[in-house]
Every structure is written in C-alpha cells, then in structure tokens.
Short mmCIF file of C-alpha atoms in Angstrom, two decimals:
data_model
loop_
_atom_site.label_atom_id
_atom_site.label_comp_id
_atom_site.label_asym_id
_atom_site.label_seq_id
_atom_site.Cartn_x
_atom_site.Cartn_y
_atom_site.Cartn_z
CA UNK M 4 165.41 183.24 54.03
CA UNK M 5 161.87 182.63 52.69
CA UNK M 6 163.00 184.25 49.46
CA UNK M 7 165.80 181.73 48.96
CA UNK M 8 163.44 178.83 49.77
CA UNK M 9 160.99 179.97 47.10
CA UNK M 10 163.81 180.37 44.62
CA UNK M 11 165.05 176.88 45.34
CA UNK M 12 161.64 175.28 44.80
CA UNK M 13 160.44 177.30 41.84
CA UNK M 14 162.47 175.61 39.04
CA UNK M 15 161.21 172.14 40.01
CA UNK M 16 157.62 173.35 40.32
CA UNK M 17 157.89 175.14 37.00
CA UNK M 18 159.25 172.05 35.26
CA UNK M 19 156.42 169.83 36.60
CA UNK M 20 153.84 172.41 35.59
CA UNK M 21 155.46 172.78 32.18
CA UNK M 22 155.31 169.00 31.58
CA UNK M 23 151.65 168.90 32.59
CA UNK M 24 150.78 171.82 30.32
CA UNK M 25 152.68 170.22 27.44
CA UNK M 26 150.54 167.07 27.75
CA UNK M 27 147.34 169.13 27.84
CA UNK M 28 148.54 171.24 24.90
CA UNK M 29 147.77 168.27 22.63
CA UNK M 30 144.07 168.83 23.36
CA UNK M 31 144.40 172.59 23.07
CA UNK M 32 145.88 172.27 19.55
CA UNK M 33 143.41 169.67 18.28
CA UNK M 34 141.29 170.87 15.36
CA UNK M 35 137.77 171.82 16.42
CA UNK M 36 136.17 169.47 13.86
CA UNK M 37 137.83 166.45 15.46
CA UNK M 38 136.97 167.74 18.92
CA UNK M 39 133.28 167.92 18.00
CA UNK M 40 133.10 164.72 15.93
CA UNK M 41 134.63 162.16 18.33
CA UNK M 42 132.30 162.87 21.30
CA UNK M 43 129.30 162.88 18.96
CA UNK M 44 130.24 159.37 17.80
CA UNK M 45 130.42 158.20 21.43
CA UNK M 46 127.03 159.84 22.14
CA UNK M 47 125.41 158.10 19.16
CA UNK M 48 126.91 154.77 20.30
CA UNK M 49 125.41 155.34 23.79
CA UNK M 50 121.99 156.05 22.28
CA UNK M 51 122.19 152.83 20.24
CA UNK M 52 123.14 150.87 23.37
CA UNK M 53 120.13 152.31 25.20
CA UNK M 54 117.87 151.37 22.30
CA UNK M 55 118.82 147.70 22.57
CA UNK M 56 119.87 147.34 26.20
CA UNK M 57 118.15 149.84 28.52
CA UNK M 58 118.92 149.31 32.24
CA UNK M 59 116.55 147.02 34.12
CA UNK M 60 114.14 148.82 36.43
CA UNK M 61 114.59 148.15 40.13
CA UNK M 62 111.79 146.84 42.33
CA UNK M 63 111.04 150.33 43.66
CA UNK M 64 110.20 151.38 40.07
CA UNK M 65 108.47 148.24 38.74
CA UNK M 66 107.04 146.68 41.88
CA UNK M 67 108.03 143.47 43.61
CA UNK M 68 108.94 141.84 46.91
CA UNK M 69 112.03 142.36 49.06
CA UNK M 70 112.81 139.99 51.92
CA UNK M 71 115.75 140.85 54.15
CA UNK M 72 117.40 138.11 56.22
CA UNK M 73 119.70 139.33 59.01
CA UNK M 74 122.47 137.11 60.33
CA UNK M 75 122.74 135.02 57.18
CA UNK M 76 126.06 134.31 55.46
CA UNK M 77 125.47 132.59 52.14
CA UNK M 78 126.63 132.52 48.54
CA UNK M 79 124.17 134.91 46.85
CA UNK M 80 124.30 133.13 43.47
CA UNK M 81 123.69 129.68 44.91
CA UNK M 82 120.94 130.94 47.21
CA UNK M 83 119.22 132.69 44.29
CA UNK M 84 119.39 129.49 42.26
CA UNK M 85 117.89 127.40 45.09
CA UNK M 86 115.08 129.88 45.82
CA UNK M 87 114.25 130.35 42.13
CA UNK M 88 113.92 126.60 41.74
CA UNK M 89 111.69 126.26 44.81
CA UNK M 90 109.49 129.28 44.05
CA UNK M 91 109.20 128.78 40.30
CA UNK M 92 110.13 132.45 39.65
CA UNK M 93 113.44 134.18 39.04
CA UNK M 94 114.78 135.87 42.18
CA UNK M 95 117.86 137.96 42.82
CA UNK M 96 119.94 137.80 46.00
CA UNK M 97 122.43 140.36 47.29
CA UNK M 98 124.58 140.05 50.40
CA UNK M 99 125.25 143.05 52.64
CA UNK M 100 127.38 143.91 55.64
CA UNK M 101 126.30 146.44 58.22
CA UNK M 102 127.51 147.59 61.62
CA UNK M 103 127.75 144.37 63.59
CA UNK M 104 125.57 142.38 61.21
CA UNK M 105 125.54 140.58 57.88
CA UNK M 106 122.69 139.33 55.78
CA UNK M 107 121.07 138.93 52.40
CA UNK M 108 118.31 140.69 50.51
CA UNK M 109 116.06 138.62 48.27
CA UNK M 110 114.29 140.38 45.38
CA UNK M 111 111.31 138.62 43.80
CA UNK M 112 108.77 139.68 41.14
CA UNK M 113 105.44 141.28 42.05
CA UNK M 114 102.85 138.71 43.12
CA UNK M 115 105.35 136.48 44.92
CA UNK M 116 104.30 135.56 48.47
CA UNK M 117 106.96 136.94 50.86
CA UNK M 118 105.86 134.50 53.58
CA UNK M 119 106.77 131.61 51.31
CA UNK M 120 110.27 133.03 50.82
CA UNK M 121 110.67 133.46 54.59
CA UNK M 122 109.41 129.90 55.14
CA UNK M 123 111.99 128.51 52.71
CA UNK M 124 114.75 130.56 54.30
CA UNK M 125 113.82 129.42 57.82
CA UNK M 126 114.39 125.82 56.79
CA UNK M 127 118.08 126.65 56.25
CA UNK M 128 118.51 129.60 58.61
CA UNK M 129 116.07 129.21 61.52
CA UNK M 130 117.93 131.64 63.77
CA UNK M 131 117.94 134.51 61.29
CA UNK M 132 115.67 137.54 61.65
CA UNK M 133 113.47 138.50 58.69
CA UNK M 134 111.70 141.57 57.38
CA UNK M 135 109.66 142.05 54.22
CA UNK M 136 108.67 144.89 51.94
CA UNK M 137 106.13 144.71 49.12
CA UNK M 138 106.01 147.36 46.39
CA UNK M 139 102.90 147.22 44.26
CA UNK M 140 103.37 147.77 40.48
CA UNK M 141 101.06 150.81 40.63
CA UNK M 142 103.34 152.49 43.19
CA UNK M 143 106.31 151.56 41.02
CA UNK M 144 104.78 153.39 38.07
CA UNK M 145 104.14 156.44 40.24
CA UNK M 146 107.81 156.39 41.32
CA UNK M 147 108.86 156.12 37.65
CA UNK M 148 106.81 159.17 36.68
CA UNK M 149 108.07 161.19 39.64
CA UNK M 150 111.68 160.25 38.93
CA UNK M 151 111.48 161.18 35.24
CA UNK M 152 109.66 164.41 36.14
CA UNK M 153 112.40 165.32 38.64
CA UNK M 154 115.14 164.78 36.04
CA UNK M 155 113.25 166.78 33.39
CA UNK M 156 112.56 169.72 35.72
CA UNK M 157 116.14 169.77 37.02
CA UNK M 158 117.47 169.71 33.47
CA UNK M 159 115.14 172.52 32.35
CA UNK M 160 116.08 174.62 35.39
CA UNK M 161 119.78 174.11 34.64
CA UNK M 162 119.24 175.08 30.98
CA UNK M 163 117.36 178.24 31.97
CA UNK M 164 120.15 179.32 34.34
CA UNK M 165 122.81 178.67 31.70
CA UNK M 166 120.93 180.71 29.08
CA UNK M 167 120.34 183.57 31.50
CA UNK M 168 123.99 183.63 32.57
CA UNK M 169 125.69 183.48 29.16
CA UNK M 170 122.92 184.90 26.92
CA UNK M 171 124.61 183.13 24.04
CA UNK M 172 122.79 180.31 22.20
CA UNK M 173 125.93 178.55 20.90
CA UNK M 174 127.81 178.27 24.20
CA UNK M 175 124.61 177.59 26.16
CA UNK M 176 123.51 174.77 23.85
CA UNK M 177 127.01 173.26 24.01
CA UNK M 178 126.81 173.14 27.83
CA UNK M 179 123.30 171.67 27.78
CA UNK M 180 124.23 169.03 25.22
CA UNK M 181 127.35 168.10 27.20
CA UNK M 182 125.27 167.54 30.35
CA UNK M 183 122.69 165.53 28.39
CA UNK M 184 125.43 163.43 26.79
CA UNK M 185 127.00 162.76 30.22
CA UNK M 186 123.68 161.43 31.51
CA UNK M 187 123.05 159.39 28.35
CA UNK M 188 126.47 157.74 28.48
CA UNK M 189 126.11 157.04 32.22
CA UNK M 190 122.71 155.35 31.71
CA UNK M 191 124.07 153.36 28.74
CA UNK M 192 126.96 152.09 30.87
CA UNK M 193 124.46 151.15 33.59
CA UNK M 194 122.78 148.89 31.04
CA UNK M 195 126.11 147.40 29.94
CA UNK M 196 127.25 146.65 33.51
CA UNK M 197 123.87 145.46 34.75
CA UNK M 198 123.17 148.30 37.19
CA UNK M 199 119.45 148.71 37.80
CA UNK M 200 117.62 152.00 37.38
CA UNK M 201 116.23 152.75 40.83
CA UNK M 202 115.24 155.80 42.86
CA UNK M 203 118.83 155.86 44.17
CA UNK M 204 120.41 155.88 40.70
CA UNK M 205 117.90 158.52 39.57
CA UNK M 206 119.16 160.64 42.49
CA UNK M 207 122.71 160.03 41.23
CA UNK M 208 121.71 161.26 37.76
CA UNK M 209 120.26 164.39 39.34
CA UNK M 210 123.54 165.00 41.18
CA UNK M 211 125.38 164.41 37.91
CA UNK M 212 123.71 167.47 36.38
CA UNK M 213 125.37 169.70 38.97
CA UNK M 214 128.71 167.88 38.95
CA UNK M 215 129.14 168.06 35.18
CA UNK M 216 127.77 171.54 34.46
CA UNK M 217 130.26 173.30 36.74
CA UNK M 218 133.26 172.22 34.64
CA UNK M 219 131.47 173.31 31.45
CA UNK M 220 130.69 176.71 32.97
CA UNK M 221 134.34 177.06 34.04
CA UNK M 222 135.58 176.36 30.51
CA UNK M 223 132.99 178.58 28.81
CA UNK M 224 133.62 181.50 31.17
CA UNK M 225 137.39 181.21 30.71
CA UNK M 226 137.19 181.20 26.93
CA UNK M 227 134.42 183.75 26.35
CA UNK M 228 135.67 186.22 28.95
CA UNK M 229 139.33 185.36 28.73
CA UNK M 230 142.11 187.56 30.01
CA UNK M 231 144.79 185.47 28.31
CA UNK M 232 146.15 186.52 24.91
CA UNK M 233 145.13 183.36 23.03
CA UNK M 234 142.37 180.75 23.12
CA UNK M 235 145.02 178.10 23.74
CA UNK M 236 146.31 179.82 26.88
CA UNK M 237 142.77 180.33 28.18
CA UNK M 238 141.97 176.67 27.51
CA UNK M 239 145.11 175.46 29.31
CA UNK M 240 144.29 177.67 32.30
CA UNK M 241 140.76 176.24 32.49
CA UNK M 242 141.70 172.61 31.88
CA UNK M 243 144.38 172.56 34.60
CA UNK M 244 141.82 173.79 37.15
CA UNK M 245 139.01 171.63 35.81
CA UNK M 246 141.05 168.42 35.80
CA UNK M 247 141.98 169.02 39.43
CA UNK M 248 138.34 169.53 40.39
CA UNK M 249 137.11 166.43 38.53
CA UNK M 250 139.93 164.08 39.56
CA UNK M 251 139.53 164.90 43.26
CA UNK M 252 135.79 164.16 42.99
CA UNK M 253 136.49 160.94 41.10
CA UNK M 254 139.02 159.89 43.73
CA UNK M 255 136.51 160.45 46.54
CA UNK M 256 133.80 158.50 44.68
CA UNK M 257 136.18 155.63 43.91
CA UNK M 258 137.15 155.33 47.59
CA UNK M 259 133.45 155.44 48.54
CA UNK M 260 132.73 152.64 46.07
CA UNK M 261 135.63 150.56 47.42
CA UNK M 262 134.80 150.81 51.12
CA UNK M 263 131.00 150.86 50.92
CA UNK M 264 129.08 147.80 52.11
CA UNK M 265 125.76 149.09 50.77
CA UNK M 266 124.63 148.16 47.27
CA UNK M 267 122.68 151.43 47.05
CA UNK M 268 125.73 153.56 47.83
CA UNK M 269 127.83 151.45 45.43
CA UNK M 270 125.34 152.13 42.63
CA UNK M 271 125.21 155.87 43.33
CA UNK M 272 129.02 156.09 43.34
CA UNK M 273 129.51 154.08 40.14
CA UNK M 274 126.86 156.06 38.22
CA UNK M 275 128.56 159.32 39.22
CA UNK M 276 131.94 157.86 38.18
CA UNK M 277 130.49 156.93 34.76
CA UNK M 278 129.10 160.44 34.34
CA UNK M 279 132.26 162.24 35.42
CA UNK M 280 134.42 160.15 33.10
CA UNK M 281 132.06 161.05 30.24
CA UNK M 282 132.29 164.68 31.32
CA UNK M 283 136.06 164.74 30.75
CA UNK M 284 135.34 164.07 27.09
CA UNK M 285 132.25 166.25 26.70
CA UNK M 286 133.67 169.28 28.48
CA UNK M 287 137.32 169.37 27.48
CA UNK M 288 136.91 168.01 23.95
CA UNK M 289 133.35 168.57 22.66
CA UNK M 290 132.48 171.83 24.41
CA UNK M 291 136.01 173.16 23.87
CA UNK M 292 135.72 172.30 20.15
CA UNK M 293 132.41 174.16 19.84
CA UNK M 294 133.86 177.22 21.58
CA UNK M 295 137.00 177.16 19.43
CA UNK M 296 134.83 177.04 16.32
CA UNK M 297 132.65 179.86 17.66
CA UNK M 298 135.57 182.10 18.60
CA UNK M 299 137.46 181.37 15.38
CA UNK M 300 134.57 182.94 13.45
CA UNK M 301 135.28 186.26 15.20
CA UNK M 302 131.99 186.30 17.07
CA UNK M 303 133.74 187.93 20.02
CA UNK M 304 134.51 191.21 18.34
CA UNK M 305 137.27 189.85 16.15
CA UNK M 306 139.25 188.09 18.92
CA UNK M 307 140.47 184.57 18.04
#
C-alpha cells in the first residue's frame, strides 16, 4: 500500500523538482566571465556609496544623551521638531512598545543637558516616568575601536579556517571575498536607508560572517569534491540545498522584523536581511563563476 502511495506522488514531485531545476539551470549555464563581472560591479557600487554616504554612528559609538519617557504616546517627528526648537540642537525621537507599556526615546548630541530634556517633556507629559543615559564621546571612541577590532578578528579567524579546510588559494579567496562583499553591501544599504551603525548592528555584521560563509562552503565543497558527473549537476545539487537554507533564514528574519517592537531588533534583522540578499548573488553567481573558471582549467586533475 505504501508502495502505491509513493508511486502516485512521485510524478508530481518530480515535475515540481524538474521545474525548479530548470529555472536554476539558467545560472548553472551562465558563462563564468559574466558570473564574476556582475557581482564585482555591484561591489564597486557599494564601495562608492560608502565613500560618499557612510552610515551615521549611533550614540553608543559617538557619544550623546538618551532620555527614555515611559507612558508617552506622541508623534516622534513632531516631538523631535518641538524639542529641537526648544533645545537649539538637533534631536532624534523614536517611539517604542513594550510589554504593557509604550514610550519614546530621545537622542541628543553629547553635551546636551538631559535634565533640560526631562523638564521640557514634563511640561507636556507630567505623569510619565523618565530615565536618562549619558555616553561620553571618549567611551564612544572606545566602543568604535572594540567593534572594529571584533569584526577584523572574526574575519581573520574565518579566513584562517577556510584556508586550512580547503588548502586552495583560489577557492579560499573567493569565499573570503564573497563574505567581505556581503558585509560591504549590507553597510552600504544601511547608509542608503538611514540605519545607524551601533553596537547592535556591529553584532549583526559579526553574525553575517557565519550566515554567509556556510553557503559558500557548501557550494565550494560540492564543486571541488563533487560526486556528480558534471559541474552543472554539482552546482544544481548545491544551489537547491543552499536556496532552501537561505530562504528559511530570510523568512524568519523578515517575520522578526515585522513583529518586533524594538528598534534595536529591527536594525539587527534588517542588516542580516541585507547581507543574506547580497549573499545570494555573491555565493551562487560570483563564487560559482570563480569555481567554474578554476575547474574549467583542469586544476582538478583534468575534470571539468
């Protein structure tokens, strides 16, 4: 009975799988020069964007004042405009929703008196509860150095592991460049969409190294140590698995971004989404193009 059930389902499953593979076959048959060139153009564009529009540093990296008002429901843009006018400095206001509470966070430049902000807020919202946090510019610079050091060390550690595992400079450099390009594109998009570079988004970039390298390692392992007869078959086998991995992660991050009421979590989720979208291109087009070029030159003992 189970045999007949499997027989009844197999033609439909095969047809769906065949249609999916046919769509992916377009990538598998693309010439390696095009596969390498297009992602490089996007990478150069991202570098140019960063040169002219680098993301703004958050208060935890540049110093400043944060005043949190609990139990306040207000239009953040209008409140920011009113406070900026009264204080004589540009402030930023974000609303938030927590468990059983709502409120706003007011971000002001270093040197601003937090008591003055609270005094102005109490005139409109006397029943609200307030807290303040002051980050000195010197501590901000320390956080900047530590964040950049963490990214550099994580990247170097990843590169060392990749080199030790594959012991092949071409495939290893392709993986490392793909990860670097993912991070560069993600940071460039942060600048475009006005997402600040903070300790939270630095943590997201660190997570991005692990998220993006695994798909590159999957592809490289499949192609260099392939059991399939052709490079195209090995690529299709890897891409079907890799797309499933990446799309499930993207789906989870998108849901997190939709339902989150925390600006910090929103920023982490969106940075990871930017990086994973870039990784689709850098893994399955750029890295695949480099490997196709490498294998076509009979480096693997004449197999192509």
